[in-house]
Tab-separated table of C-alpha atoms in Angstrom:
chain	number	residue	atom	x	y	z
A	920	MET	CA	-63.139	110.792	-161.156
A	921	LEU	CA	-66.796	109.388	-159.306
A	922	SER	CA	-66.879	107.323	-161.871
A	923	VAL	CA	-65.377	104.607	-159.362
A	924	LEU	CA	-68.276	104.097	-157.414
A	925	ARG	CA	-70.051	102.105	-159.950
A	926	ASN	CA	-68.196	99.117	-158.597
A	927	ARG	CA	-69.320	97.650	-156.686
A	928	THR	CA	-67.382	95.748	-154.663
A	929	TYR	CA	-64.718	99.427	-154.519
A	930	ARG	CA	-68.173	101.965	-153.219
A	931	HIS	CA	-68.541	99.355	-149.989
A	932	LEU	CA	-64.556	99.331	-148.901
A	933	PHE	CA	-64.496	103.709	-149.926
A	934	THR	CA	-67.088	104.103	-147.783
A	935	ALA	CA	-65.854	102.280	-145.282
A	936	GLN	CA	-63.431	103.548	-145.521
A	937	VAL	CA	-65.190	106.646	-144.832
A	938	ILE	CA	-67.675	105.663	-141.638
A	939	ALA	CA	-64.237	105.023	-140.367
A	940	LEU	CA	-62.253	108.326	-140.898
A	941	VAL	CA	-65.202	109.744	-139.177
A	942	GLY	CA	-66.132	107.685	-136.705
A	943	THR	CA	-61.419	108.687	-135.870
A	944	GLY	CA	-62.054	111.766	-135.326
A	945	LEU	CA	-64.646	112.227	-133.041
A	946	ALA	CA	-62.560	109.985	-130.935
A	947	THR	CA	-59.614	112.161	-131.061
A	948	VAL	CA	-61.588	115.364	-130.619
A	949	ALA	CA	-62.954	112.970	-127.462
A	950	LEU	CA	-59.728	112.111	-126.587
A	951	GLY	CA	-58.471	115.226	-126.124
A	952	LEU	CA	-60.835	115.771	-123.238
A	953	LEU	CA	-60.918	112.565	-121.638
A	954	ALA	CA	-57.410	114.095	-120.658
A	955	TYR	CA	-57.158	116.813	-119.844
A	956	ASP	CA	-61.016	115.495	-117.649
A	957	ILE	CA	-58.039	112.915	-115.928
A	958	ALA	CA	-54.891	114.955	-116.300
A	959	GLY	CA	-56.317	117.716	-116.106
A	960	ALA	CA	-52.777	120.916	-116.614
A	961	ASP	CA	-51.575	118.019	-117.891
A	962	ALA	CA	-53.344	116.713	-120.367
A	963	GLY	CA	-50.796	118.249	-123.132
A	964	SER	CA	-47.994	115.595	-122.237
A	965	VAL	CA	-51.017	112.291	-122.347
A	966	LEU	CA	-51.900	113.112	-124.785
A	967	GLY	CA	-47.889	113.232	-127.184
A	968	THR	CA	-46.955	110.392	-125.695
A	969	ALA	CA	-50.577	108.820	-127.351
A	970	LEU	CA	-50.256	109.891	-129.710
A	971	ALA	CA	-45.422	109.002	-129.891
A	972	ILE	CA	-47.371	105.099	-128.666
A	973	LYS	CA	-49.787	105.897	-131.671
A	974	MET	CA	-46.241	105.828	-134.758
A	975	VAL	CA	-44.800	103.042	-132.644
A	976	ALA	CA	-47.661	100.806	-133.050
A	977	TYR	CA	-47.707	101.923	-136.649
A	978	VAL	CA	-44.317	101.028	-136.965
A	979	ALA	CA	-43.786	97.897	-135.745
A	980	ILE	CA	-47.007	95.503	-136.056
A	981	ALA	CA	-47.215	96.723	-139.418
A	982	PRO	CA	-44.507	95.053	-140.534
A	983	ALA	CA	-45.673	91.709	-138.329
A	984	ILE	CA	-49.087	91.962	-140.011
A	985	GLY	CA	-48.181	91.753	-142.899
A	986	ALA	CA	-46.022	88.521	-142.679
A	987	VAL	CA	-48.290	86.669	-141.635
A	988	ALA	CA	-51.257	88.235	-144.307
A	989	ASP	CA	-50.924	85.965	-146.988
A	990	ARG	CA	-51.904	83.086	-144.633
A	991	LEU	CA	-55.310	84.971	-143.672
A	992	PRO	CA	-58.888	85.499	-145.266
A	993	ARG	CA	-58.866	90.187	-146.349
A	994	ARG	CA	-62.233	90.745	-145.658
A	995	ALA	CA	-62.179	89.123	-142.331
A	996	LEU	CA	-58.330	90.149	-140.843
A	997	LEU	CA	-60.590	94.186	-142.651
A	998	ALA	CA	-64.324	93.212	-140.042
A	999	GLY	CA	-61.632	91.474	-137.153
A	1000	ALA	CA	-59.656	95.188	-137.534
A	1001	ASP	CA	-62.296	96.838	-136.711
A	1002	LEU	CA	-64.646	94.665	-134.249
A	1003	VAL	CA	-61.425	95.492	-132.412
A	1004	ARG	CA	-60.912	99.139	-132.927
A	1005	ALA	CA	-64.624	99.400	-131.943
A	1006	THR	CA	-64.858	97.441	-128.429
A	1007	VAL	CA	-61.966	99.492	-127.793
A	1008	ALA	CA	-63.569	102.908	-128.379
A	1009	LEU	CA	-66.653	101.371	-126.175
A	1010	THR	CA	-64.423	101.256	-123.451
A	1011	LEU	CA	-62.387	104.275	-123.138
A	1012	PRO	CA	-65.742	106.143	-122.123
A	1013	PHE	CA	-64.898	103.663	-119.068
A	1014	VAL	CA	-61.249	104.741	-117.969
A	1015	ASP	CA	-60.131	106.555	-114.804
A	1016	GLN	CA	-56.610	105.924	-114.660
A	1017	VAL	CA	-53.769	107.419	-117.784
A	1018	TRP	CA	-52.095	103.947	-118.168
A	1019	GLN	CA	-55.120	102.474	-119.029
A	1020	VAL	CA	-55.103	105.386	-121.770
A	1021	TYR	CA	-51.565	104.548	-122.721
A	1022	VAL	CA	-53.522	100.488	-123.359
A	1023	LEU	CA	-56.619	101.501	-125.109
A	1024	ILE	CA	-54.917	103.820	-127.241
A	1025	PHE	CA	-51.765	101.453	-128.736
A	1026	LEU	CA	-54.913	98.651	-128.979
A	1027	LEU	CA	-56.896	100.897	-131.316
A	1028	GLN	CA	-53.747	101.868	-133.171
A	1029	SER	CA	-52.739	98.520	-133.479
A	1030	ALA	CA	-55.854	97.797	-135.063
A	1031	SER	CA	-55.589	100.313	-137.211
A	1032	ALA	CA	-52.165	99.397	-137.869
A	1033	ALA	CA	-53.730	95.539	-140.228
A	1034	PHE	CA	-56.485	97.892	-141.489
A	1035	THR	CA	-54.917	100.272	-143.587
A	1036	PRO	CA	-52.808	98.012	-145.575
A	1037	THR	CA	-54.381	95.644	-146.136
A	1038	PHE	CA	-56.465	97.945	-146.907
A	1039	GLN	CA	-55.138	99.858	-149.884
A	1040	ALA	CA	-53.581	96.390	-150.645
A	1041	VAL	CA	-57.091	94.979	-151.909
A	1042	ILE	CA	-57.775	98.052	-153.419
A	1043	PRO	CA	-55.555	97.628	-157.048
A	1044	ASP	CA	-57.876	93.996	-157.080
A	1045	VAL	CA	-60.422	95.347	-156.913
A	1046	LEU	CA	-59.921	97.941	-159.693
A	1047	PRO	CA	-56.578	96.584	-161.752
A	1048	ALA	CA	-57.415	99.715	-164.170
A	1049	GLU	CA	-54.479	102.422	-163.412
A	1050	ARG	CA	-56.990	105.203	-164.537
A	1051	ASP	CA	-59.093	103.957	-162.373
A	1052	TYR	CA	-57.427	103.539	-159.394
A	1053	THR	CA	-55.948	106.687	-160.432
A	1054	ARG	CA	-58.951	108.264	-159.470
A	1055	ALA	CA	-59.378	105.754	-156.033
A	1056	LEU	CA	-55.998	107.608	-154.437
A	1057	SER	CA	-57.081	110.883	-155.253
A	1058	LEU	CA	-60.657	110.189	-153.800
A	1059	SER	CA	-58.945	108.364	-150.436
A	1060	ARG	CA	-56.749	111.268	-149.827
A	1061	LEU	CA	-59.816	114.170	-150.456
A	1062	ALA	CA	-61.978	111.350	-146.869
A	1063	TYR	CA	-58.481	112.021	-145.112
A	1064	ASP	CA	-58.940	115.763	-145.830
A	1065	THR	CA	-62.424	115.871	-146.153
A	1066	GLU	CA	-62.207	114.378	-142.603
A	1067	SER	CA	-59.484	116.581	-141.385
A	1068	LEU	CA	-62.641	119.706	-142.279
A	1069	PHE	CA	-65.688	117.837	-141.338
A	1070	SER	CA	-65.938	115.622	-137.698
A	1071	PRO	CA	-64.249	118.716	-135.001
A	1072	ALA	CA	-66.923	120.701	-136.697
A	1073	LEU	CA	-69.139	117.549	-136.277
A	1074	ALA	CA	-68.249	116.887	-132.936
A	1075	ALA	CA	-68.916	120.636	-132.231
A	1076	ALA	CA	-71.703	120.856	-132.916
A	1077	LEU	CA	-72.236	117.223	-131.320
A	1078	LEU	CA	-71.002	118.679	-127.691
A	1079	SER	CA	-73.760	121.338	-127.621
A	1080	LEU	CA	-75.840	118.078	-127.238
A	1081	MET	CA	-74.431	115.455	-125.362
A	1082	THR	CA	-71.325	115.249	-123.729
A	1083	TYR	CA	-68.548	113.528	-125.579
A	1084	ASN	CA	-68.252	110.603	-123.413
A	1085	TRP	CA	-70.773	109.354	-126.135
A	1086	LEU	CA	-69.060	110.444	-129.094
A	1087	PHE	CA	-67.162	107.569	-128.457
A	1088	LEU	CA	-70.291	106.267	-129.214
A	1089	GLY	CA	-69.981	107.823	-132.981
A	1090	THR	CA	-66.361	106.010	-133.364
A	1091	VAL	CA	-68.099	102.067	-132.684
A	1092	ALA	CA	-71.124	103.606	-134.347
A	1093	GLY	CA	-68.461	103.720	-137.182
A	1094	PHE	CA	-66.171	101.682	-136.384
A	1095	LEU	CA	-69.401	98.472	-136.813
A	1096	ALA	CA	-70.707	100.026	-139.854
A	1097	SER	CA	-67.309	100.222	-141.361
A	1098	ALA	CA	-67.157	96.235	-140.806
A	1099	ALA	CA	-70.715	95.559	-141.634
A	1100	LEU	CA	-70.066	97.184	-145.059
A	1101	VAL	CA	-66.277	95.267	-146.007
A	1102	VAL	CA	-68.183	91.958	-145.221
A	1103	SER	CA	-71.027	92.725	-147.177
A	1104	SER	CA	-68.034	92.780	-150.291
A	1105	LEU	CA	-67.304	90.798	-152.613
A	1106	LEU	CA	-63.567	91.029	-152.040
A	1107	PRO	CA	-61.345	89.482	-155.745
A	1108	LYS	CA	-58.705	85.970	-154.736
A	1109	ARG	CA	-55.861	86.317	-154.088
A	1110	ALA	CA	-53.723	85.080	-155.790
A	1111	ALA	CA	-50.849	82.892	-154.408
A	1112	PRO	CA	-48.811	84.176	-151.737
A	1113	GLU	CA	-45.582	81.363	-151.986
A	1114	PRO	CA	-43.758	84.368	-153.742
A	1115	LEU	CA	-42.815	85.859	-150.403
A	1116	GLY	CA	-41.780	82.089	-148.885
A	1117	GLY	CA	-39.408	82.406	-145.984
A	1118	GLY	CA	-39.860	82.767	-142.157
A	1119	VAL	CA	-42.250	85.055	-139.559
A	1120	TYR	CA	-38.855	87.228	-139.444
A	1121	ALA	CA	-38.079	87.108	-143.563
A	1122	LYS	CA	-41.430	88.507	-144.468
A	1123	ALA	CA	-41.890	90.697	-141.769
A	1124	THR	CA	-39.049	91.633	-143.934
A	1125	ALA	CA	-40.163	91.754	-147.420
A	1126	GLY	CA	-41.629	94.800	-148.100
A	1127	THR	CA	-38.937	96.601	-146.899
A	1128	ARG	CA	-36.200	94.145	-148.258
A	1129	LEU	CA	-38.043	95.806	-151.568
A	1130	PHE	CA	-38.025	99.053	-150.817
A	1131	LEU	CA	-34.508	98.798	-151.197
A	1132	THR	CA	-33.942	96.796	-154.771
A	1133	ARG	CA	-35.884	99.207	-155.849
A	1134	PRO	CA	-34.266	102.632	-157.601
A	1135	HIS	CA	-38.228	104.276	-156.571
A	1136	LEU	CA	-38.822	103.009	-153.665
A	1137	ARG	CA	-36.000	103.917	-151.595
A	1138	ALA	CA	-36.838	107.805	-153.076
A	1139	LEU	CA	-40.187	107.183	-151.778
A	1140	LEU	CA	-38.848	107.274	-148.645
A	1141	ALA	CA	-36.241	110.109	-149.489
A	1142	LEU	CA	-40.530	111.903	-149.950
A	1143	ASP	CA	-41.777	110.609	-147.052
A	1144	LEU	CA	-39.891	112.358	-144.592
A	1145	ALA	CA	-39.546	115.571	-146.587
A	1146	VAL	CA	-43.821	115.302	-146.230
A	1147	ALA	CA	-43.304	114.213	-142.890
A	1148	ALA	CA	-41.062	117.088	-141.848
A	1149	ALA	CA	-43.591	120.117	-143.559
A	1150	GLY	CA	-47.263	118.374	-141.902
A	1151	ALA	CA	-45.245	117.645	-138.885
A	1152	VAL	CA	-44.582	121.992	-138.685
A	1153	VAL	CA	-48.840	122.385	-140.346
A	1154	THR	CA	-50.315	119.731	-137.539
A	1155	VAL	CA	-47.735	120.256	-134.468
A	1156	ASN	CA	-47.019	124.299	-135.128
A	1157	THR	CA	-50.848	125.765	-136.066
A	1158	VAL	CA	-51.976	126.486	-132.929
A	1159	VAL	CA	-48.706	128.917	-131.558
A	1160	TYR	CA	-48.886	129.945	-135.383
A	1161	VAL	CA	-52.075	131.157	-134.485
A	1162	ARG	CA	-51.943	131.970	-130.492
A	1163	ASP	CA	-49.286	133.037	-129.726
A	1164	GLU	CA	-47.508	134.848	-133.016
A	1165	LEU	CA	-50.025	136.167	-134.647
A	1166	ASP	CA	-52.815	137.246	-131.749
A	1167	ARG	CA	-55.739	135.587	-133.788
A	1168	GLY	CA	-58.615	133.287	-131.440
A	1169	ALA	CA	-58.737	129.904	-131.494
A	1170	ALA	CA	-61.127	129.376	-133.718
A	1171	ASP	CA	-58.640	131.002	-136.674
A	1172	VAL	CA	-56.587	127.550	-134.881
A	1173	SER	CA	-59.299	125.289	-137.100
A	1174	LEU	CA	-59.737	128.070	-139.986
A	1175	ALA	CA	-55.552	127.975	-140.987
A	1176	LEU	CA	-55.747	123.467	-140.683
A	1177	GLY	CA	-59.101	124.207	-142.945
A	1178	ALA	CA	-56.381	126.129	-144.924
A	1179	TYR	CA	-54.072	123.023	-144.947
A	1180	GLY	CA	-56.541	120.886	-146.640
A	1181	GLY	CA	-58.420	123.037	-148.889
A	1182	GLY	CA	-55.075	122.520	-150.698
A	1183	SER	CA	-54.497	119.685	-150.246
A	1184	MET	CA	-58.573	118.294	-151.731
A	1185	VAL	CA	-57.555	121.575	-155.122
A	1186	ALA	CA	-54.840	119.105	-155.446
A	1187	ALA	CA	-55.990	115.935	-155.278
A	1188	LEU	CA	-59.085	117.397	-157.837
A	1189	LEU	CA	-56.573	117.957	-160.265
A	1190	LEU	CA	-53.993	115.193	-159.562
A	1191	PRO	CA	-56.156	112.750	-162.080
A	1192	ARG	CA	-55.727	113.970	-164.859
A	1193	LEU	CA	-52.292	115.326	-164.292
A	1194	LEU	CA	-51.246	112.013	-163.702
A	1195	ASP	CA	-52.358	110.656	-166.857
A	1196	ARG	CA	-51.258	113.211	-169.236
A	1197	VAL	CA	-47.010	113.393	-166.598
A	1198	ARG	CA	-45.283	110.756	-164.638
A	1199	ASP	CA	-45.144	111.060	-161.564
A	1200	ARG	CA	-41.708	111.172	-160.801
A	1201	THR	CA	-42.075	115.040	-162.802
A	1202	VAL	CA	-45.243	114.963	-160.164
A	1203	MET	CA	-44.266	113.938	-157.246
A	1204	LEU	CA	-40.191	115.348	-157.353
A	1205	ARG	CA	-41.804	118.518	-158.144
A	1206	GLY	CA	-43.950	118.964	-155.012
A	1207	ALA	CA	-40.432	117.793	-152.703
A	1208	LEU	CA	-39.855	121.223	-154.307
A	1209	LEU	CA	-42.206	122.876	-153.611
A	1210	LEU	CA	-41.741	122.358	-150.393
A	1211	THR	CA	-38.747	123.345	-149.586
A	1212	LEU	CA	-40.438	126.735	-151.691
A	1213	VAL	CA	-42.878	127.122	-149.263
A	1214	PHE	CA	-40.575	126.634	-146.245
A	1215	ALA	CA	-38.420	129.065	-147.220
A	1216	ALA	CA	-41.941	131.426	-147.322
A	1217	LEU	CA	-42.945	130.395	-143.944
A	1218	GLY	CA	-38.747	132.027	-142.659
A	1219	ALA	CA	-40.206	135.001	-143.538
A	1220	LEU	CA	-43.159	134.811	-142.747
A	1221	THR	CA	-42.048	134.071	-139.463
A	1222	ALA	CA	-39.153	136.734	-139.206
A	1223	ALA	CA	-41.436	138.203	-140.463
A	1224	GLY	CA	-42.551	141.128	-136.667
A	1225	ALA	CA	-45.879	142.179	-136.339
A	1226	GLY	CA	-48.167	142.554	-139.611
A	1227	LEU	CA	-51.893	142.522	-140.206
A	1228	TRP	CA	-50.732	139.994	-143.479
A	1229	ARG	CA	-49.401	137.786	-142.531
A	1230	TRP	CA	-52.458	135.895	-141.353
A	1231	PRO	CA	-53.445	135.400	-145.228
A	1232	ALA	CA	-49.533	134.663	-145.516
A	1233	LEU	CA	-49.892	132.134	-142.725
A	1234	LEU	CA	-53.285	130.670	-144.844
A	1235	LEU	CA	-52.034	130.617	-148.257
A	1236	THR	CA	-48.414	128.587	-146.681
A	1237	TRP	CA	-50.317	126.242	-145.329
A	1238	ALA	CA	-52.729	125.991	-148.595
A	1239	ALA	CA	-48.969	125.386	-149.888
A	1240	PHE	CA	-48.114	123.209	-147.963
A	1241	GLY	CA	-51.559	121.177	-148.392
A	1242	ALA	CA	-51.444	120.512	-152.313
A	1243	ALA	CA	-47.101	120.087	-152.271
A	1244	CYS	CA	-47.715	117.318	-149.447
A	1245	SER	CA	-50.482	115.755	-151.514
A	1246	MET	CA	-48.903	115.687	-155.001
A	1247	VAL	CA	-46.332	113.922	-153.654
A	1248	LEU	CA	-48.725	111.187	-151.228
A	1249	THR	CA	-51.123	110.042	-153.625
A	1250	PRO	CA	-49.219	109.075	-156.739
A	1251	THR	CA	-47.648	106.894	-153.980
A	1252	GLY	CA	-50.036	103.528	-154.430
A	1253	ARG	CA	-49.512	103.663	-158.003
A	1254	LEU	CA	-45.225	103.532	-157.181
A	1255	ILE	CA	-46.056	99.872	-154.665
A	1256	ARG	CA	-48.531	98.738	-157.488
A	1257	ARG	CA	-45.573	98.677	-160.195
A	1258	ALA	CA	-43.456	97.842	-157.411
A	1259	ALA	CA	-45.027	94.224	-156.079
A	1260	PRO	CA	-46.657	91.781	-157.607
A	1261	PRO	CA	-50.198	90.964	-155.992
A	1262	GLU	CA	-49.121	88.750	-153.740
A	1263	ALA	CA	-46.972	90.755	-152.381
A	1264	ARG	CA	-48.591	93.758	-151.810
A	1265	THR	CA	-49.526	94.029	-148.348
A	1266	ALA	CA	-46.519	93.363	-147.864
A	1267	ALA	CA	-45.666	96.271	-149.935
A	1268	PHE	CA	-48.442	98.776	-148.341
A	1269	ALA	CA	-46.973	97.386	-144.674
A	1270	ALA	CA	-43.663	98.339	-145.369
A	1271	GLN	CA	-44.655	101.578	-146.764
A	1272	PHE	CA	-47.582	102.660	-143.590
A	1273	SER	CA	-44.291	101.652	-141.210
A	1274	LEU	CA	-41.124	103.293	-142.903
A	1275	SER	CA	-43.881	106.635	-143.465
A	1276	HIS	CA	-44.454	106.587	-140.096
A	1277	SER	CA	-41.008	105.793	-138.884
A	1278	CYS	CA	-41.284	109.732	-140.207
A	1279	TRP	CA	-43.536	111.176	-138.812
A	1280	LEU	CA	-42.044	109.729	-134.795
A	1281	LEU	CA	-39.500	111.536	-135.892
A	1282	THR	CA	-40.990	114.939	-137.074
A	1283	TYR	CA	-42.821	115.415	-134.557
A	1284	PRO	CA	-41.377	115.655	-130.995
A	1285	LEU	CA	-37.947	117.918	-133.045
A	1286	ALA	CA	-41.289	119.983	-134.288
A	1287	GLY	CA	-42.401	120.353	-130.725
A	1288	TRP	CA	-39.155	120.924	-128.594
A	1289	LEU	CA	-37.413	122.868	-131.436
A	1290	GLY	CA	-40.177	125.635	-131.294
A	1291	ALA	CA	-40.348	124.895	-127.657
A	1292	VAL	CA	-36.836	125.143	-126.911
A	1293	ALA	CA	-35.022	127.365	-129.278
A	1294	GLY	CA	-38.461	129.011	-131.258
A	1295	LEU	CA	-39.412	128.524	-134.070
A	1296	GLN	CA	-37.645	130.645	-136.439
A	1297	SER	CA	-34.939	127.563	-135.060
A	1298	ALA	CA	-37.095	124.750	-136.480
A	1299	VAL	CA	-38.764	125.977	-139.083
A	1300	VAL	CA	-34.823	126.151	-140.015
A	1301	ALA	CA	-33.956	122.233	-139.188
A	1302	LEU	CA	-37.593	120.146	-140.325
A	1303	GLY	CA	-36.870	123.636	-144.254
A	1304	LEU	CA	-33.088	121.810	-144.482
A	1305	ILE	CA	-34.608	118.176	-143.376
A	1306	ALA	CA	-37.271	118.879	-146.669
A	1307	LEU	CA	-34.321	119.860	-149.131
A	1308	THR	CA	-31.911	117.319	-148.136
A	1309	ALA	CA	-34.530	114.984	-148.338
A	1310	GLY	CA	-35.690	116.119	-151.976
A	1311	LEU	CA	-32.806	116.288	-153.084
A	1312	LEU	CA	-32.232	112.049	-152.112
A	1313	ALA	CA	-35.547	111.863	-154.020
A	1314	VAL	CA	-33.583	113.553	-157.034
A	1315	ARG	CA	-31.013	111.435	-156.607
A	1316	LEU	CA	-31.996	108.265	-156.133
A	1317	TRP	CA	-34.727	107.428	-158.848
A	1318	PRO	CA	-33.534	108.516	-162.090
A	1319	ALA	CA	-34.535	109.709	-164.420
A	1320	GLY	CA	-34.833	106.483	-166.791
A	1321	GLN	CA	-36.343	104.823	-163.498
A	1322	GLU	CA	-40.169	105.940	-163.454
A	1323	ARG	CA	-41.930	102.623	-164.337
A	1324	GLY	CA	-41.239	99.235	-161.705
A	1325	PRO	CA	-42.078	96.473	-163.528
A	1326	VAL	CA	-46.081	96.506	-164.535
A	1327	GLU	CA	-48.415	94.054	-164.481
A	1328	HIS	CA	-48.701	91.947	-167.865
A	1329	GLU	CA	-50.515	89.744	-170.155
A	1330	HIS	CA	-50.086	87.690	-173.111
A	1331	SER	CA	-52.897	87.037	-174.931
A	1332	ASP	CA	-52.053	85.679	-178.201
A	1333	LEU	CA	-49.672	82.782	-176.661
A	1334	ARG	CA	-50.751	78.789	-176.325
A	1335	ALA	CA	-50.884	77.558	-172.894
A	1336	GLY	CA	-48.447	76.687	-170.749
A	1337	HIS	CA	-45.350	79.082	-172.228
A	1338	PRO	CA	-43.016	79.963	-171.374
A	1339	HIS	CA	-42.809	83.392	-169.303
A	1340	PRO	CA	-40.167	84.968	-167.661
A	1341	VAL	CA	-40.090	87.067	-163.892
A	1342	ASP	CA	-37.739	89.319	-164.927
A	1343	ALA	CA	-40.230	90.749	-168.407
A	1344	VAL	CA	-39.622	95.126	-168.677
A	1345	ARG	CA	-42.432	97.024	-170.566
A	1346	VAL	CA	-40.482	99.173	-173.721
A	1347	ARG	CA	-42.912	101.464	-175.308
A	1348	SER	CA	-43.809	101.056	-179.244
A	1349	GLY	CA	-45.827	102.940	-181.542
A	1350	ARG	CA	-47.973	100.308	-182.536
A	1351	ARG	CA	-51.454	99.739	-180.460
A	1352	HIS	CA	-50.412	97.191	-177.953
A	1353	SER	CA	-47.358	96.948	-175.150
A	1354	HIS	CA	-45.090	94.659	-176.805
A	1355	HIS	CA	-41.804	93.721	-173.885
A	1356	ALA	CA	-38.723	93.286	-174.246
A	1357	LEU	CA	-37.515	89.856	-172.745
A	1358	GLY	CA	-33.895	88.817	-171.045
A	1359	ASP	CA	-33.503	85.244	-172.433
A	1360	GLY	CA	-35.670	85.823	-176.285
A	1361	LEU	CA	-38.584	83.281	-174.969
A	1362	HIS	CA	-40.863	86.052	-176.155
A	1363	ALA	CA	-40.380	87.425	-180.057
A	1364	ARG	CA	-41.247	90.808	-180.360
A	1365	ARG	CA	-44.901	90.820	-182.657
């Protein structure tokens, strides 16, 4: 898996991603302490609103950035987003009003909504071989999971030496280092942006329209909803399970979240070799099925009145959630890479970023509200039904014969200027080179 780091450009970009993630993790801890200083007992409400603002920024800004990204140098766009995030982080320690927190969070997350899809669209150009790209996706998944485990521990260590305001400076340093690494990278030249065409609205919705026209991408939206249902239970209700249901200490909250991250990391480590032999559809749909089974196990655990077995059972359940979510999320980039031509990738990744976070915008408040008003069992049942429905919908939307969309390919044996239809479809052959079935007969099979 680490062999892809031999590519200098990817190595710089991956390092930039990791450093920025650690900086964001430090900011998350510091923001919670800042909210408590400003709002006291209402800090939870402030953070909940900030989380909603984050999701709104992701849903609204990503497609807009996708509409104009083809006109901007990618390196400048990535570095500029990092500089905006660094500037916002630098001002956060000086705020003393709740509304100021909201404004700055919106700016910070809007910059992230510009950075992340653009970054995701660059990697397939840097690593054009699918085998390498698959390993890059697994590394990215590992980076997110490792950050979720490492950043809180780092923040705790730093807070023993300094006040939380200094954590924001760590965030600033992370974003500045990320910008420097992006600037030092030589990015491949992008493809011409002509195919997107149309006005700003057409370009902003191009990625969404692509998702709606491809069966496997429509199925991906359903799978995103299933993952959001599981992730919302873990993110929102872990503290309730650990502290109230199981009557355990605060430190065990981190342990439970670590079990979720650990399960995701194990799956991410195993997936590259698995995806070399098994189709994406098989892995992703089985991940969705596993989510449904884990919800059933969580329902049984929640209904059980007492027992020492419930704590290790919760850890196993959270680890299974993490593994299942990783099975769905890790191959996502491969689907988008195949479905979107190079010139449309930023729009496609922006659409995925926006649409997937729309799912989180639904499940986050649902998990919190149902858990508080109707009880954890009702929340588990409702979100489990969402995951089950979404998984079944994905199976229906993604027929077995349509695992692969159009893929990039080349013909090395054709004369210059030979016409090439845009709807070429890959056909498997036992011979050593690929054949292509073409609708208009322009190419003859060798």
